[in-house]
Amino acid sequence: MSICPKNKSSKARRDKRRANWKMTAPNLVKCSKCGELMMSHRVCKNCGTYNKKEIVAMLLAGGQGSRLFALTQKKAKPAVSYGGKYKIIDFPLSNCTNSGIDTVGVLTQYEPLELNAYIGTGGFWDLDSLNGGAYVLPPYMKGETGNWYRGTADAIYQNINFIDNFDPDHIIVLSGDQICTMDYDKMLQYHKEKGADCTISVLNVTYEEAKRFGIMNTDEDERIYEFEEKPAEPKSTKASMGIYIFKWKLIRQYLIDDGNDPESEHDFGKNIIPRMLEDGRKMYAYSFDGYWRDVGTIDSLWEANMELLDENPQIDLNDDKMRIYTRNFSLPPHYIAPGASVKNSILADGCVIEGEVENCVIHSGVKIGKGSVVKNSVIMKDTVVRTDCQIDKALIDEEVVIEQGCKVGEGNNVTVIGYHCVALENATVEDGAMIYPDTILH
C-alpha cells in the first residue's frame, strides 16, 4: 500500500519514536530499576519508574535575555515572538519531535509564567503521549533547602531524579533561545558511532566571529583536545552551539561533583567541559551546516526576522520533514482591505491590513489602519496601529497601541517598543529608541 506524501514525514517521526521507546507492541517487560514486570510503554506500578529511554532532552529555557532589553522585561527570552506566528522555544521543541525524542524536560526560571502556560502539556508539539511528554521543571525546594538554578550545569544537576526516572543511555542538553532547525537523531548516531562520552555540536564561523564564541579545537578525527572561551587569536573556527550529548551515567557523576564544588560556576562551558577534557574523556565535535541563529540581541532578532523575507531564505519554514510546530490560536484568516498595499511581507492569521506594509513580519491579530505606512518592521501579536502612522525599522512587542498620526523610527537603527505600551495621538518615537513595557508615550 502506498503512503500519501503528506503522511511520509509523520510516519518517519513515529518510526523514530518507536525506536526510542524500544518497543514493538504493548508487551510485558522487566522494569529497568526494580525488575518487576510492566507494560512496555507504561510506568512501573511497583517503583514508579518510566519505561527506559535511549535519550532524554533537557531544554534550558530559563534565560533572561538581558541584551533584548525591553522585549524580555516581562518574559523569558525563549518566549519572545519570531517569524509571524512562532516563539523561539518552538524550534527546539519541534526539533525534538522531528528527531523522535519524545521526553523533554523544560527548565524554566526567569519570568516563567508565560512560558509555562504556553508549553502546557506539550500537545501542540506532539509531546503529550503516554510514552513521554514535555515536563516544565522550575527550581524547587528539597527538604529545608532550595536554590535557583545557579548555572547551566546546576539546572541539570537539580533534576537528576527526573532524568533517572527514565534510565536513559544518553541526554541531550539544548538551548531554548536559538533559531535552529536540526535533526538531533543524526547527532545521536554520530555520538554512538564515535563511542563518545560527550559530543558537542559546532558551527563553522568566520575568524572574526570566532572571537565571540567558545571554540573547539579538534584533531583530524574531530576529537576535541582543547576548548577556548572567546579567544583573542582563535586556533580554529568551530564555534560551540551550546548543544551537547552526554552518556548519562558518566555525566551524572560530573554533575554531582560540580554541584558540591563551592568554587564552581556550575556552567557546562566554564566547568564541566574543561574537567572532562582534563580527564581525557572521549569528546567529539559534530559539525552542523544548517540554519542556526543566536537571536540574543535586538539587531540579531530583527535581522533573523528580515531574513525570512529574502528571495531564497536560508531557513525553510515550509520543509515538511522539519516542520516547526506552535500553538494554534484558531484566529480567522488575515484580511487585506481594498486600497491597502502589502509588499514582500509575512502576514499571520487574524491580521487586518488597511494601510501600506512593505518588508515586514506581521504577527497574529495585528491591525494596521488606513493611511498608515509600515516598513522594515516586526509587529508582534495583537498590536494595533491606528490611521496615518509612519513606522520604519521597528520591533514592536505584543498588545501595543499606536494611536493616530504617530511616527516610530526613521529607518536607520532598530526602534523597540515593549509590551503593552501606548503611543498617544501624534507621538514621535525617536530612531533607535528603547521603550520599556507599560509606557505611555506623549
Coordinates of C-alpha atoms in Angstrom, one line a residue:
M1 CA 0.0 0.0 0.0
S2 CA 1.4 3.4 -1.0
I3 CA 1.7 6.2 1.6
C4 CA 0.3 9.7 0.9
P5 CA 3.2 12.1 0.5
K6 CA 1.8 14.3 3.2
N7 CA 1.9 11.5 5.7
K8 CA 5.5 10.4 5.0
S9 CA 7.1 12.8 7.4
S10 CA 4.7 12.0 10.3
K11 CA 5.3 8.3 9.6
A12 CA 9.1 8.9 9.8
R13 CA 8.7 10.7 13.2
R14 CA 6.6 7.8 14.5
D15 CA 9.3 5.3 13.4
K16 CA 11.9 7.3 15.2
R17 CA 9.9 7.5 18.4
R18 CA 9.2 3.7 18.3
A19 CA 13.0 3.1 18.1
N20 CA 13.5 5.4 21.1
W21 CA 10.7 3.6 23.1
K22 CA 12.5 0.2 22.4
M23 CA 9.1 -1.4 21.9
T24 CA 7.3 -3.4 19.2
A25 CA 4.0 -3.9 20.9
P26 CA 2.4 -3.4 24.4
N27 CA 4.2 -6.5 25.8
L28 CA 5.4 -7.2 29.3
V29 CA 9.0 -6.2 30.0
K30 CA 11.1 -6.1 33.2
C31 CA 11.4 -2.7 34.8
S32 CA 14.9 -1.4 34.4
K33 CA 15.1 -0.4 38.1
C34 CA 13.3 -3.0 40.2
G35 CA 12.9 -5.9 37.8
E36 CA 9.1 -6.1 38.1
L37 CA 7.0 -6.9 35.0
M38 CA 5.4 -3.8 33.5
M39 CA 3.7 -2.8 30.2
S40 CA 6.4 -1.9 27.8
H41 CA 5.0 1.6 27.3
R42 CA 3.8 2.5 30.8
V43 CA 5.1 3.4 34.3
C44 CA 6.1 0.6 36.6
K45 CA 3.4 0.3 39.3
N46 CA 5.9 -1.1 41.8
C47 CA 8.6 1.7 41.8
G48 CA 7.2 4.4 39.6
T49 CA 10.0 4.2 37.0
Y50 CA 9.1 5.2 33.5
N51 CA 9.9 2.9 30.6
K52 CA 13.6 3.2 29.7
K53 CA 14.5 5.8 27.1
E54 CA 17.5 5.8 24.8
I55 CA 17.7 9.6 25.1
V56 CA 16.1 12.4 27.1
A57 CA 16.2 16.0 26.2
M58 CA 16.9 18.8 28.7
L59 CA 15.9 22.2 27.3
L60 CA 17.5 25.2 29.1
A61 CA 14.7 27.8 28.9
G62 CA 15.3 30.0 32.0
G63 CA 17.5 32.7 30.5
Q64 CA 16.6 36.3 31.0
G65 CA 18.0 37.5 27.6
S66 CA 19.1 40.8 29.1
R67 CA 20.5 42.0 25.8
L68 CA 17.0 42.1 24.4
F69 CA 16.2 44.8 26.9
A70 CA 12.5 45.8 26.7
L71 CA 11.4 42.6 25.0
T72 CA 12.4 40.5 27.9
Q73 CA 11.4 42.7 30.8
K74 CA 8.2 40.6 31.3
K75 CA 9.0 37.3 29.7
A76 CA 11.9 34.9 29.3
K77 CA 13.9 35.0 26.1
P78 CA 12.6 31.7 24.8
A79 CA 9.1 33.2 24.9
V80 CA 9.9 36.1 22.6
S81 CA 8.0 36.0 19.3
Y82 CA 9.5 35.4 15.9
G83 CA 8.6 34.8 12.3
G84 CA 4.9 35.9 12.4
K85 CA 3.5 33.0 14.4
Y86 CA 6.2 31.4 16.4
K87 CA 8.0 31.8 19.7
I88 CA 11.8 31.0 19.9
I89 CA 11.1 27.9 22.0
D90 CA 9.0 26.4 19.3
F91 CA 12.2 25.5 17.4
P92 CA 14.0 23.2 19.9
L93 CA 10.6 21.6 20.9
S94 CA 9.8 20.9 17.2
N95 CA 13.3 19.6 16.6
C96 CA 12.8 17.1 19.4
T97 CA 9.5 15.9 17.8
N98 CA 11.1 15.7 14.3
S99 CA 14.1 13.8 15.8
G100 CA 12.0 11.2 17.5
I101 CA 12.7 12.4 21.0
D102 CA 9.5 12.2 23.0
T103 CA 10.7 13.1 26.5
V104 CA 11.7 16.7 27.1
G105 CA 12.4 18.4 30.4
V106 CA 12.0 22.2 30.0
L107 CA 13.9 24.1 32.7
T108 CA 12.4 27.5 33.4
Q109 CA 13.4 30.2 35.9
Y110 CA 13.2 33.8 34.8
E111 CA 9.6 35.1 34.3
P112 CA 8.3 31.6 33.8
L113 CA 4.5 32.2 33.8
E114 CA 4.0 32.9 30.1
L115 CA 6.4 30.1 29.1
N116 CA 4.8 27.6 31.4
A117 CA 1.3 28.4 30.2
Y118 CA 2.4 28.4 26.6
I119 CA 4.0 24.9 26.7
G120 CA 1.2 23.3 28.8
T121 CA 1.4 19.6 28.4
G122 CA 3.3 19.8 25.1
G123 CA 0.4 18.7 22.9
F124 CA 1.0 21.3 20.2
W125 CA 4.4 19.7 19.6
D126 CA 3.1 16.1 19.8
L127 CA 4.8 15.7 23.2
D128 CA 1.8 14.6 25.3
S129 CA 1.8 10.9 24.6
L130 CA 1.7 8.1 27.2
N131 CA 5.2 7.2 26.4
G132 CA 6.8 10.6 27.1
G133 CA 5.9 14.3 27.4
A134 CA 7.1 17.8 27.9
Y135 CA 7.7 18.4 31.6
V136 CA 8.2 22.0 32.9
L137 CA 10.9 21.9 35.6
P138 CA 11.3 25.1 37.6
P139 CA 13.6 25.2 40.6
Y140 CA 12.0 23.8 43.8
M141 CA 12.6 23.2 47.5
K142 CA 14.2 19.9 48.6
G143 CA 13.5 19.3 52.2
E144 CA 14.6 22.5 54.0
T145 CA 16.9 23.7 51.2
G146 CA 16.5 25.0 47.7
N147 CA 18.3 27.2 45.2
W148 CA 17.6 29.0 42.0
Y149 CA 19.4 27.3 39.1
R150 CA 23.0 28.6 39.6
G151 CA 24.1 27.8 36.0
T152 CA 23.5 25.6 33.1
A153 CA 25.1 22.5 34.7
D154 CA 23.3 23.2 38.0
A155 CA 20.0 23.2 36.2
I156 CA 20.6 19.6 35.1
Y157 CA 22.1 18.6 38.4
Q158 CA 19.0 19.7 40.3
N159 CA 16.9 17.5 38.0
I160 CA 18.9 14.3 38.3
N161 CA 16.0 12.5 39.8
F162 CA 13.7 13.4 36.9
I163 CA 16.2 12.0 34.4
D164 CA 16.8 8.9 36.5
N165 CA 13.1 8.1 36.2
F166 CA 13.7 7.3 32.5
D167 CA 17.1 5.5 33.0
P168 CA 18.4 6.9 29.6
D169 CA 21.6 5.9 27.9
H170 CA 22.2 9.5 26.8
I171 CA 20.9 13.0 27.5
I172 CA 20.9 15.9 25.0
V173 CA 21.2 19.4 26.5
L174 CA 19.6 22.1 24.4
S175 CA 19.4 25.9 24.4
G176 CA 15.9 27.4 24.4
D177 CA 17.0 30.7 22.9
Q178 CA 18.2 29.9 19.4
I179 CA 16.5 29.7 16.0
C180 CA 17.7 26.4 14.6
T181 CA 16.3 23.5 12.5
M182 CA 18.3 20.4 13.4
D183 CA 17.8 16.7 13.4
Y184 CA 19.2 15.6 16.8
D185 CA 18.9 12.0 15.8
K186 CA 21.7 12.4 13.3
M187 CA 23.9 13.9 16.0
L188 CA 23.0 11.0 18.3
Q189 CA 24.0 8.4 15.7
Y190 CA 27.3 10.2 15.2
H191 CA 27.8 10.2 19.0
K192 CA 27.3 6.5 19.2
E193 CA 29.5 5.7 16.2
K194 CA 32.3 7.6 17.8
G195 CA 31.8 5.9 21.1
A196 CA 31.9 9.4 22.6
D197 CA 31.4 10.4 26.2
C198 CA 30.4 13.8 25.0
T199 CA 29.5 15.2 21.6
I200 CA 29.3 19.0 21.1
S201 CA 27.5 20.5 18.1
V202 CA 29.7 23.1 16.4
L203 CA 29.2 25.6 13.6
N204 CA 32.0 26.8 11.3
V205 CA 32.1 30.6 11.7
T206 CA 34.5 33.3 10.3
Y207 CA 37.8 34.1 12.1
E208 CA 36.5 37.4 13.4
E209 CA 33.2 35.8 14.7
A210 CA 35.2 33.0 16.4
K211 CA 36.5 35.6 18.9
R212 CA 32.9 35.9 20.3
F213 CA 32.3 32.2 20.8
G214 CA 33.5 29.2 22.7
I215 CA 35.8 27.4 20.3
M216 CA 36.5 23.7 20.0
N217 CA 40.0 22.7 18.7
T218 CA 40.0 19.2 17.2
D219 CA 42.3 16.7 15.6
E220 CA 41.7 15.2 12.1
D221 CA 39.1 12.8 13.5
E222 CA 37.1 15.6 15.1
R223 CA 38.2 14.6 18.6
I224 CA 38.3 17.7 20.8
Y225 CA 41.6 18.3 22.6
E226 CA 41.1 21.9 23.7
F227 CA 38.3 24.3 24.5
E228 CA 38.8 28.1 24.3
E229 CA 36.3 30.6 25.6
K230 CA 36.2 33.7 23.3
P231 CA 39.9 33.5 22.3
A232 CA 41.7 36.7 21.1
E233 CA 43.5 34.6 18.5
P234 CA 41.4 31.5 17.6
K235 CA 43.1 28.3 16.6
S236 CA 40.0 27.1 14.8
T237 CA 36.6 28.4 13.7
K238 CA 34.5 25.6 15.2
A239 CA 32.1 27.5 17.5
S240 CA 30.1 25.7 20.1
M241 CA 26.3 25.9 19.5
G242 CA 25.5 25.0 23.2
I243 CA 24.1 21.7 22.2
Y244 CA 25.6 18.7 24.0
I245 CA 25.0 14.9 24.1
F246 CA 26.4 13.0 27.1
K247 CA 26.5 9.4 28.2
W248 CA 24.1 9.8 31.2
K249 CA 25.8 7.6 33.7
L250 CA 29.1 9.4 33.1
I251 CA 27.8 13.0 33.1
R252 CA 25.7 12.2 36.1
Q253 CA 28.8 11.9 38.4
Y254 CA 30.4 15.0 36.9
L255 CA 27.2 16.9 37.7
I256 CA 27.2 15.7 41.3
D257 CA 30.9 16.6 41.8
D258 CA 30.3 20.0 40.3
G259 CA 27.2 20.6 42.4
N260 CA 29.2 20.0 45.5
D261 CA 32.1 22.3 44.5
P262 CA 31.7 25.7 46.1
E263 CA 34.3 27.2 43.8
S264 CA 32.4 26.2 40.6
E265 CA 30.3 28.5 38.5
H266 CA 28.2 25.4 37.6
D267 CA 28.4 26.0 33.9
F268 CA 29.0 23.5 31.1
G269 CA 31.3 25.7 29.1
K270 CA 33.3 27.0 32.1
N271 CA 33.4 23.9 34.3
I272 CA 32.1 20.6 33.1
I273 CA 33.6 20.6 29.6
P274 CA 37.1 21.6 30.8
R275 CA 37.1 19.0 33.5
M276 CA 36.1 16.2 31.1
L277 CA 38.9 17.3 28.8
E278 CA 41.4 17.3 31.7
D279 CA 40.3 13.7 32.5
G280 CA 40.9 12.6 28.9
R281 CA 37.3 11.8 28.1
K282 CA 36.3 11.0 24.5
M283 CA 34.8 14.2 23.3
Y284 CA 33.9 14.9 19.7
A285 CA 32.8 17.9 17.6
Y286 CA 29.7 17.3 15.4
S287 CA 29.8 19.8 12.5
F288 CA 26.4 21.3 11.7
D289 CA 25.9 23.1 8.4
G290 CA 22.2 24.0 8.7
Y291 CA 20.4 27.2 9.8
W292 CA 21.3 28.5 13.3
R293 CA 21.0 32.0 14.7
D294 CA 21.6 33.2 18.2
V295 CA 19.0 35.9 18.5
G296 CA 20.3 37.3 21.7
T297 CA 20.5 41.0 20.7
I298 CA 18.0 43.5 19.2
D299 CA 19.8 43.7 15.9
S300 CA 20.2 39.9 15.6
L301 CA 16.5 39.3 16.3
W302 CA 15.5 42.0 13.8
E303 CA 17.9 40.5 11.2
A304 CA 16.7 37.0 11.7
N305 CA 13.1 38.1 11.0
M306 CA 14.1 40.1 7.9
E307 CA 16.0 37.0 6.5
L308 CA 12.6 35.3 6.2
L309 CA 11.7 37.9 3.5
D310 CA 14.7 37.1 1.3
E311 CA 14.0 35.7 -2.1
N312 CA 15.7 32.5 -1.1
P313 CA 15.7 32.4 2.7
Q314 CA 18.3 30.3 4.5
I315 CA 15.7 28.8 6.7
D316 CA 12.9 26.9 5.1
L317 CA 9.8 27.0 7.3
N318 CA 7.9 25.1 4.6
D319 CA 10.1 22.0 5.0
D320 CA 7.7 19.2 5.8
K321 CA 10.5 17.0 7.2
M322 CA 11.5 19.6 9.7
R323 CA 8.1 21.3 10.4
I324 CA 8.0 23.9 13.1
Y325 CA 5.0 23.4 15.4
T326 CA 3.4 26.1 17.5
R327 CA 0.3 26.9 19.5
N328 CA -2.8 27.4 17.3
F329 CA -4.9 30.3 18.5
S330 CA -7.7 29.5 16.0
L331 CA -7.9 33.0 14.5
P332 CA -9.7 33.8 11.3
P333 CA -7.7 34.3 8.0
H334 CA -5.9 37.6 7.6
Y335 CA -7.7 40.4 5.7
I336 CA -6.3 43.0 3.2
A337 CA -8.8 45.8 2.7
P338 CA -9.5 47.4 -0.7
G339 CA -6.9 50.1 -1.3
A340 CA -4.4 48.5 1.1
S341 CA -0.9 47.5 -0.1
V342 CA 1.3 44.6 1.0
K343 CA 4.7 44.0 -0.5
N344 CA 7.2 41.3 0.4
S345 CA 5.8 40.6 3.9
I346 CA 4.6 37.8 6.1
L347 CA 1.1 38.1 7.5
A348 CA -0.2 35.7 10.2
D349 CA -3.7 34.7 11.0
G350 CA -6.2 37.4 12.2
C351 CA -4.4 40.4 10.7
V352 CA -6.4 43.3 9.3
I353 CA -4.4 45.5 6.9
E354 CA -5.9 48.7 5.7
G355 CA -2.7 50.7 5.1
E356 CA 0.6 50.0 3.4
V357 CA 3.0 47.2 4.6
E358 CA 6.4 46.6 3.0
N359 CA 9.2 44.2 4.1
C360 CA 7.5 43.4 7.3
V361 CA 6.8 40.4 9.6
I362 CA 3.3 40.9 10.9
H363 CA 2.1 38.6 13.7
S364 CA -1.3 37.2 14.6
G365 CA -4.1 39.6 15.3
V366 CA -2.3 42.8 14.3
K367 CA -4.4 45.7 12.9
I368 CA -2.9 48.4 10.7
G369 CA -5.2 51.3 9.9
K370 CA -5.9 53.3 6.8
G371 CA -3.2 55.7 5.7
S372 CA -0.5 54.1 7.9
V373 CA 2.8 53.1 6.3
V374 CA 4.8 50.3 8.0
K375 CA 8.2 49.3 6.6
N376 CA 11.1 47.0 7.5
S377 CA 9.5 46.2 10.8
V378 CA 8.3 43.3 13.1
I379 CA 4.9 43.9 14.6
M380 CA 4.0 41.3 17.3
K381 CA 0.7 39.7 18.3
D382 CA -2.4 41.8 18.9
T383 CA -0.8 45.2 18.4
V384 CA -2.9 47.9 16.9
V385 CA -1.6 50.7 14.6
R386 CA -4.3 53.3 14.1
T387 CA -4.6 55.6 11.0
D388 CA -1.9 57.8 9.4
C389 CA 1.1 56.4 11.3
Q390 CA 4.6 56.1 10.0
I391 CA 6.7 53.2 11.2
D392 CA 10.2 52.2 9.8
K393 CA 12.6 49.6 11.1
A394 CA 10.9 48.8 14.4
L395 CA 10.4 45.8 16.7
I396 CA 7.1 46.4 18.4
D397 CA 6.1 43.9 21.1
E398 CA 2.6 42.4 21.8
E399 CA -0.5 44.3 22.7
V400 CA 0.9 47.8 21.9
V401 CA -1.4 50.6 20.7
I402 CA 0.0 53.2 18.3
E403 CA -2.6 56.0 18.1
Q404 CA -3.4 58.1 15.1
G405 CA -0.6 60.2 13.4
C406 CA 2.3 58.7 15.3
K407 CA 5.8 58.4 13.9
V408 CA 8.1 55.5 15.0
G409 CA 11.7 55.4 13.9
E410 CA 13.4 56.7 10.8
G411 CA 14.9 53.5 9.3
N412 CA 18.5 54.0 10.5
N413 CA 18.5 52.0 13.7
V414 CA 16.1 49.5 15.2
T415 CA 13.4 51.2 17.3
V416 CA 11.9 49.0 20.1
I417 CA 8.6 49.4 21.8
G418 CA 7.9 47.0 24.7
Y419 CA 4.8 45.1 25.8
H420 CA 1.5 46.9 26.4
C421 CA 2.8 50.4 25.6
V422 CA 0.6 53.1 24.3
A423 CA 1.7 55.9 21.9
L424 CA -0.8 58.7 22.2
E425 CA -2.0 60.6 19.2
N426 CA 0.8 62.3 17.1
A427 CA 3.5 61.0 19.4
T428 CA 7.0 60.6 18.0
V429 CA 9.3 57.7 19.0
E430 CA 12.9 58.6 18.1
D431 CA 15.0 56.5 15.8
G432 CA 16.7 53.7 17.8
A433 CA 14.8 54.4 21.0
M434 CA 14.2 51.6 23.6
I435 CA 10.7 51.9 25.2
Y436 CA 10.1 49.6 28.1
P437 CA 6.8 47.8 28.8
D438 CA 3.7 49.7 30.0
T439 CA 5.0 53.1 29.0
I440 CA 2.6 55.8 27.8
L441 CA 4.2 57.9 25.1
H442 CA 3.1 61.5 24.6

